[in-house]
Amino acid sequence: MDPHVNPEEQHMAPPLSRRTLLQSAILAAAVPGIGGGVVAAASAVTLPPPAAWTLRPFPLDTVKLGSGIFAGKRQLMLDHARGYDVNRLLQVFRANAGLATGGAVAPGGWEGLDGEANGNLRGHYTGHFLTMLSQAYASTGEQAYADKIRTMVGALTEVREALRSDPRMLAVTGKWGGAHENVRGSYQYVDLPAAVLGGAAAITLSVWVKPTHNANWQRAFDFGNNTTRYMYLATRNANGVPRFAITTNGPGGEQALNGTAALPLNQWSHLAVTISGSTGTLYVNGTAVAQNTSMTLNPSVLGTLTNNWLGRSNFSGDPVFAGAFDEFNVWSRALTAAEITSLQTNEAKNSSAGLGNLASYYFFATTGGTFADASGRGLTATLRRTWGGPSHPGFLAAYPETQFIELESMTSGDYTRVWAPYYTAHKILKGLLDAHLATDDARALDLASGMCDWMYSRLSKLPDATLQRMWGIFSSGEFGGIVETIVDLHSITGKAEHLALAKLFDLDKLIDACTANTDILDGLHANQHIPIFTGYVRLYDATGESRYLTAAKNFWGMVIPQRMYGIGGTSTAEFWKARGVIAGTISDTNAETCCAYNLLKLSRMLFFHDQDPKYMDYYERGLYNQVLGSKQDKADAEKPLVTYFIGLKPGHVRDYTPKQGTTCCEGTGMESATKYQDSVYFKKADNSALYVNLYSPSTLTWSEKGVTVTQTTDYPREQGTTLTFSGSRAAFELKLRVPSWAAGGFKVTVNGSAVSGTPAAGSYFTVSRTWQSGDTVRVTIPFRLRVEKALDDPSLQTLFYGPVNLVGRSTSTSYLPVGLYANAALSGDLLPTLTPVSGKPLHYTLGGTEFAPFFEGTEDPTHAYVQRAEPRVVFGNTDSGVVNPARSDGTTLLDEIWAAAPFADKSALVTRVRSVVNAWVAAGLLGQADGEKVVSTAQGATFVP
């Protein structure tokens, strides 16, 4: 299925008309993607809900965020989205298609040719950005976002059309009127006929070039058969200066001429080479800069050559020339110095040299891809792409099809050659689908559907063994959440091929293991596999095949809590370690942010099928901690300011501009920040119940019930929320999530009256009634400070106050020793040991260290985990003077005493102290006298309730 070449020869107009044609060509190319096909903003399109979902989400436009931490973070991202020039994102797509880029500069990092792996992932960020814009438009209704979507969809439509065609001249202003530009990243070159050198012994080659990039070994021209027999003129050699070389014996046999200074970028320079007898001369801008009087080689000894190229090297690793060409002439004699000088101020036809008698190309403006030869020999030149072409129908990317083709024969990963092309395709596909759903732009749907048609045409022809091998390769075979998006698209198109395509991404080894609940995650790349399962859940929805859903549920349980850090993140340096190893993996590369994003999606999707509260407990944990904390709390026009890794190593400082920008995590971070409200409320499929999953200031418009629900709260700075109903009378169950950490005191009132029943932690509390306008529900959720212990080291702990992870702020790079029992409350709340910071909600100090919410996006050095240290037995801030003894497993006397909390009163606590002390004394773990001191200290201490 290699791309095919199907050039169409086109005859050019006479060179005399080139200035007129140039003017019209530049005008036509000035604003690609903006001129035609303008689509007015339209109402959103809704995906048909899967019948298998017992719960349904609400569209983003029906849930409005109120002021609070989510709205504040979101506004930073909305401002970034509104101000960013999307033509920068489109630059890599337009360049790849050989279209004008309007001078736009591609984003850095993974989106540029100079980024990691030469930008082999470029285009993915554009997909993320489209999704962000779509969510921003759906959430706010701001036309600015729809306008940007329209621009991007229009440009991508033009890009796909260009990729399906033979390359065409990109006309720019030249030295003498018109010129052809090779946009960097276009893979284009000019192919000359085999007879171009004419077997001449004496020769002059002359060309005007305007380099736009400083990569070494770009060729002005290269005539050869291979890397043994050739003649080239490089605009930059290894030292950055022009070099001419001719050889019949490879690089070691080159006879060369080297310039003395680099050619300036973005300026026209004239290069000429003459060979006559044993003398070769290199001219730069009319001045002879190098001469070799001992040359034994000339074009006649090379014979007829097969590869005669402008802008391309016979060495495949060399870059294609980036810049413009004007007037390439070849003469069968050595021009004099005076003739070379004449070419500096005149077109060749008006100079003393005249037009080249072997070849002469004006590069006059044309809408085609061929260039007429003015020498009279009729040697028409053709514009081509190094990867062949045109592309297959439906293909759309910011790089050629070659990555997809090469993956099919790979047996191991090498991201410098192939870097997750189907992952990148997923991001683009998702962005287009979201654009269609947000704006009803039919072009976006056509592009998305075409991409799936194209993928099916490739993958359906491959043996299953090839597919299984491909999808198991790190990271070249990574395909992200593409299955989910394909199934979503299928729900719109109804094309059988699209559902069949989704199943071609089955990774059977993984599905089978997870279906059997066999944990094989150790050593796997985390984010390569998490989003796979959102797709498999959607395949279950579409096919009813239970193995997909079973595998997804079991997989979730292998990650949460087995490989989960307290903030909800997972992975170390992108990979999973052995099950249950948390303390043993703490580093500065923990918790890749994409992993949290995708775990939230998976948890949400599983909850639609199975209303197990654990899924939404996790959702709250991941959202309120890692996801919120991954976004820096400041504005930036250039970057979204989102972390890649969130290191949990002591003293780690978060990096909000990772890897020079435009990473996968910055992409998912943009998406997260524009859909914070997507899981606050769900409804039962039959509209008989409303689930309140998150306590977040928001307003829900439930059209089917004619009801508006306004949630007023400053949660998590407030320990509770208020829900106010307006609109029509409506009967339904209100299901309020009781967090698993809410050990006691969860209370609900309706219109001031307590609702009967005992809410259980880790459940949903149901209030069933006919609701009417003015009804008010008050939910009280008392917080308490608690710790969560690392599974493999109970002494390594992270602090939580309600849903909020509290991190120490300290420059120390060692674990902070923290004692929390000193003034623990009878309820078991450890908070009284800490001191509140005045005027700063959720900020506390302990032992001179400030503890603050993880969700605050600062650059303070943080300690997410601390070393629990309770060296002495202390009650109510009264020190017994007794060393706190420990069992062999690390459990201390105080641990065992406080494990029985809450205590009804002080007497109950003292009774517990006496019982535990007696047991420890009997076991020889505590001396009798020390035991009596412990009991008496507890009796004399004053405790917070």
Coordinates of N, CA and C in Angstrom, one line a residue, residues 522-599:
D522 N 3.1 -4.6 34.6 CA 4.5 -4.3 35.0 C 5.3 -4.1 33.7
G523 N 6.0 -2.9 33.6 CA 6.8 -2.6 32.5 C 6.2 -2.0 31.3
L524 N 4.8 -1.9 31.3 CA 4.1 -1.4 30.2 C 4.1 0.2 30.2
H525 N 4.1 0.8 29.1 CA 4.0 2.2 29.0 C 2.6 2.6 29.3
A526 N 2.4 3.4 30.4 CA 1.1 3.6 31.0 C 0.1 4.3 30.0
N527 N 0.5 5.5 29.5 CA -0.5 6.2 28.7 C -0.7 5.6 27.3
Q528 N 0.1 4.6 26.9 CA -0.1 3.9 25.7 C -1.3 3.0 25.9
H529 N -1.6 2.6 27.1 CA -2.6 1.6 27.4 C -3.9 2.1 28.0
I530 N -3.8 3.1 28.8 CA -5.0 3.6 29.5 C -6.1 4.0 28.5
P531 N -5.8 4.8 27.5 CA -6.9 5.2 26.6 C -7.4 4.1 25.7
I532 N -6.6 3.1 25.6 CA -7.1 1.9 24.8 C -8.5 1.4 25.4
F533 N -8.6 1.5 26.7 CA -9.7 0.9 27.4 C -11.0 1.7 27.3
T534 N -10.8 3.0 27.1 CA -12.0 3.8 26.8 C -12.6 3.4 25.5
G535 N -11.7 3.1 24.6 CA -12.2 2.6 23.3 C -12.9 1.2 23.4
Y536 N -12.3 0.4 24.2 CA -12.9 -1.0 24.3 C -14.3 -0.9 25.0
V537 N -14.4 0.0 25.9 CA -15.8 0.2 26.5 C -16.7 0.6 25.5
R538 N -16.3 1.5 24.6 CA -17.2 1.9 23.5 C -17.5 0.8 22.5
L539 N -16.5 -0.1 22.3 CA -16.7 -1.2 21.5 C -17.7 -2.2 22.1
Y540 N -17.7 -2.3 23.4 CA -18.8 -3.1 24.1 C -20.1 -2.4 23.8
D541 N -20.2 -1.1 23.9 CA -21.5 -0.4 23.7 C -22.0 -0.7 22.3
A542 N -21.1 -0.8 21.3 CA -21.5 -0.9 19.9 C -21.7 -2.4 19.5
T543 N -21.0 -3.3 20.2 CA -21.1 -4.7 19.7 C -21.7 -5.6 20.7
G544 N -21.8 -5.2 22.0 CA -22.3 -6.1 23.0 C -21.3 -7.2 23.5
E545 N -20.1 -7.2 22.9 CA -19.1 -8.2 23.3 C -18.6 -7.9 24.7
S546 N -18.9 -8.8 25.7 CA -18.7 -8.5 27.1 C -17.2 -8.5 27.4
R547 N -16.3 -9.1 26.7 CA -14.9 -9.2 27.0 C -14.3 -7.8 27.1
Y548 N -14.8 -6.9 26.2 CA -14.3 -5.5 26.2 C -14.6 -4.8 27.6
L549 N -15.8 -4.9 28.0 CA -16.2 -4.2 29.3 C -15.5 -4.9 30.5
T550 N -15.5 -6.2 30.5 CA -14.8 -6.9 31.6 C -13.4 -6.6 31.7
A551 N -12.7 -6.5 30.5 CA -11.3 -6.2 30.5 C -11.1 -4.8 31.0
A552 N -11.9 -3.9 30.7 CA -11.8 -2.5 31.1 C -11.9 -2.4 32.6
K553 N -12.9 -3.0 33.2 CA -13.2 -3.0 34.6 C -12.0 -3.6 35.4
N554 N -11.5 -4.7 34.9 CA -10.4 -5.4 35.6 C -9.1 -4.5 35.5
F555 N -8.9 -4.0 34.3 CA -7.8 -3.1 34.1 C -7.8 -1.9 35.1
W556 N -9.0 -1.3 35.2 CA -9.1 -0.2 36.2 C -8.6 -0.6 37.6
G557 N -9.0 -1.8 38.0 CA -8.6 -2.2 39.3 C -7.2 -2.6 39.5
M558 N -6.5 -2.8 38.3 CA -5.1 -3.0 38.4 C -4.3 -1.7 38.6
V559 N -4.9 -0.6 38.2 CA -4.2 0.7 38.3 C -4.6 1.4 39.6
I560 N -5.9 1.3 39.9 CA -6.5 2.0 41.1 C -7.0 1.0 42.1
P561 N -6.3 1.0 43.3 CA -5.2 1.8 43.8 C -3.9 1.2 43.6
Q562 N -3.7 0.1 43.0 CA -2.5 -0.7 43.0 C -1.3 0.1 42.5
R563 N -1.5 1.0 41.5 CA -0.4 1.8 40.9 C -0.7 3.3 41.0
M564 N -1.5 3.7 41.9 CA -2.0 5.1 42.0 C -1.3 5.8 43.2
Y565 N -0.8 7.0 42.8 CA -0.3 7.9 43.9 C -1.5 8.7 44.5
G566 N -1.3 9.3 45.6 CA -2.4 9.9 46.3 C -3.1 11.0 45.5
I567 N -2.4 11.7 44.7 CA -3.1 12.7 43.9 C -3.9 12.2 42.8
G568 N -3.9 10.9 42.6 CA -4.7 10.2 41.5 C -3.9 9.9 40.3
G569 N -2.6 10.2 40.2 CA -1.8 10.0 39.1 C -1.2 8.6 39.1
T570 N -0.6 8.2 38.0 CA 0.1 6.9 37.9 C 1.3 7.0 37.0
S571 N 2.2 6.1 37.0 CA 3.3 5.9 36.1 C 4.6 6.6 36.7
T572 N 5.7 6.0 36.3 CA 7.0 6.6 36.7 C 7.8 6.6 35.4
A573 N 8.3 7.8 35.0 CA 8.9 8.0 33.7 C 8.1 7.3 32.6
E574 N 6.8 7.5 32.7 CA 5.8 7.0 31.7 C 5.4 5.6 31.8
F575 N 6.2 4.8 32.6 CA 5.9 3.3 32.7 C 5.4 2.9 34.0
W576 N 4.8 1.7 34.0 CA 4.3 1.1 35.3 C 5.3 0.2 35.8
K577 N 5.4 0.2 37.1 CA 6.2 -0.8 37.8 C 5.3 -1.9 38.4
A578 N 5.9 -2.7 39.3 CA 5.1 -3.8 39.8 C 3.9 -3.4 40.6
R579 N 2.9 -4.2 40.7 CA 1.7 -3.9 41.4 C 2.1 -3.7 42.9
G580 N 1.5 -2.6 43.4 CA 1.6 -2.3 44.8 C 2.9 -1.6 45.2
V581 N 3.7 -1.2 44.2 CA 4.9 -0.5 44.5 C 4.7 1.0 44.3
I582 N 4.6 1.7 45.4 CA 4.4 3.1 45.4 C 5.6 3.9 45.9
A583 N 6.0 3.6 47.2 CA 7.2 4.3 47.7 C 8.4 4.0 46.9
G584 N 8.5 2.8 46.4 CA 9.6 2.3 45.7 C 9.8 3.0 44.3
T585 N 8.8 3.8 43.9 CA 8.8 4.4 42.6 C 8.8 5.9 42.6
I586 N 8.9 6.5 43.8 CA 8.8 7.9 44.0 C 10.1 8.5 43.2
S587 N 9.8 9.5 42.3 CA 10.9 10.1 41.6 C 10.4 11.5 41.1
D588 N 11.2 12.1 40.3 CA 10.8 13.4 39.7 C 10.1 13.3 38.4
T589 N 9.8 12.0 38.0 CA 9.1 11.8 36.8 C 7.8 10.9 37.0
N590 N 7.2 11.1 38.1 CA 5.9 10.4 38.4 C 4.7 11.1 37.7
A591 N 3.7 10.3 37.7 CA 2.3 10.9 37.4 C 2.3 11.7 36.1
E592 N 2.6 11.1 35.0 CA 2.4 11.8 33.7 C 0.9 12.3 33.6
T593 N 0.8 13.6 33.3 CA -0.6 14.2 33.4 C -1.6 13.6 32.4
C594 N -1.1 13.1 31.3 CA -2.0 12.4 30.4 C -2.7 11.2 31.0
C595 N -1.9 10.5 31.9 CA -2.5 9.3 32.5 C -3.7 9.7 33.4
A596 N -3.6 10.8 34.1 CA -4.7 11.2 35.0 C -5.9 11.6 34.1
Y597 N -5.6 12.3 33.0 CA -6.7 12.7 32.1 C -7.5 11.5 31.6
N598 N -6.7 10.5 31.2 CA -7.4 9.3 30.6 C -8.0 8.4 31.6
L599 N -7.4 8.3 32.8 CA -8.1 7.6 33.9 C -9.4 8.2 34.3

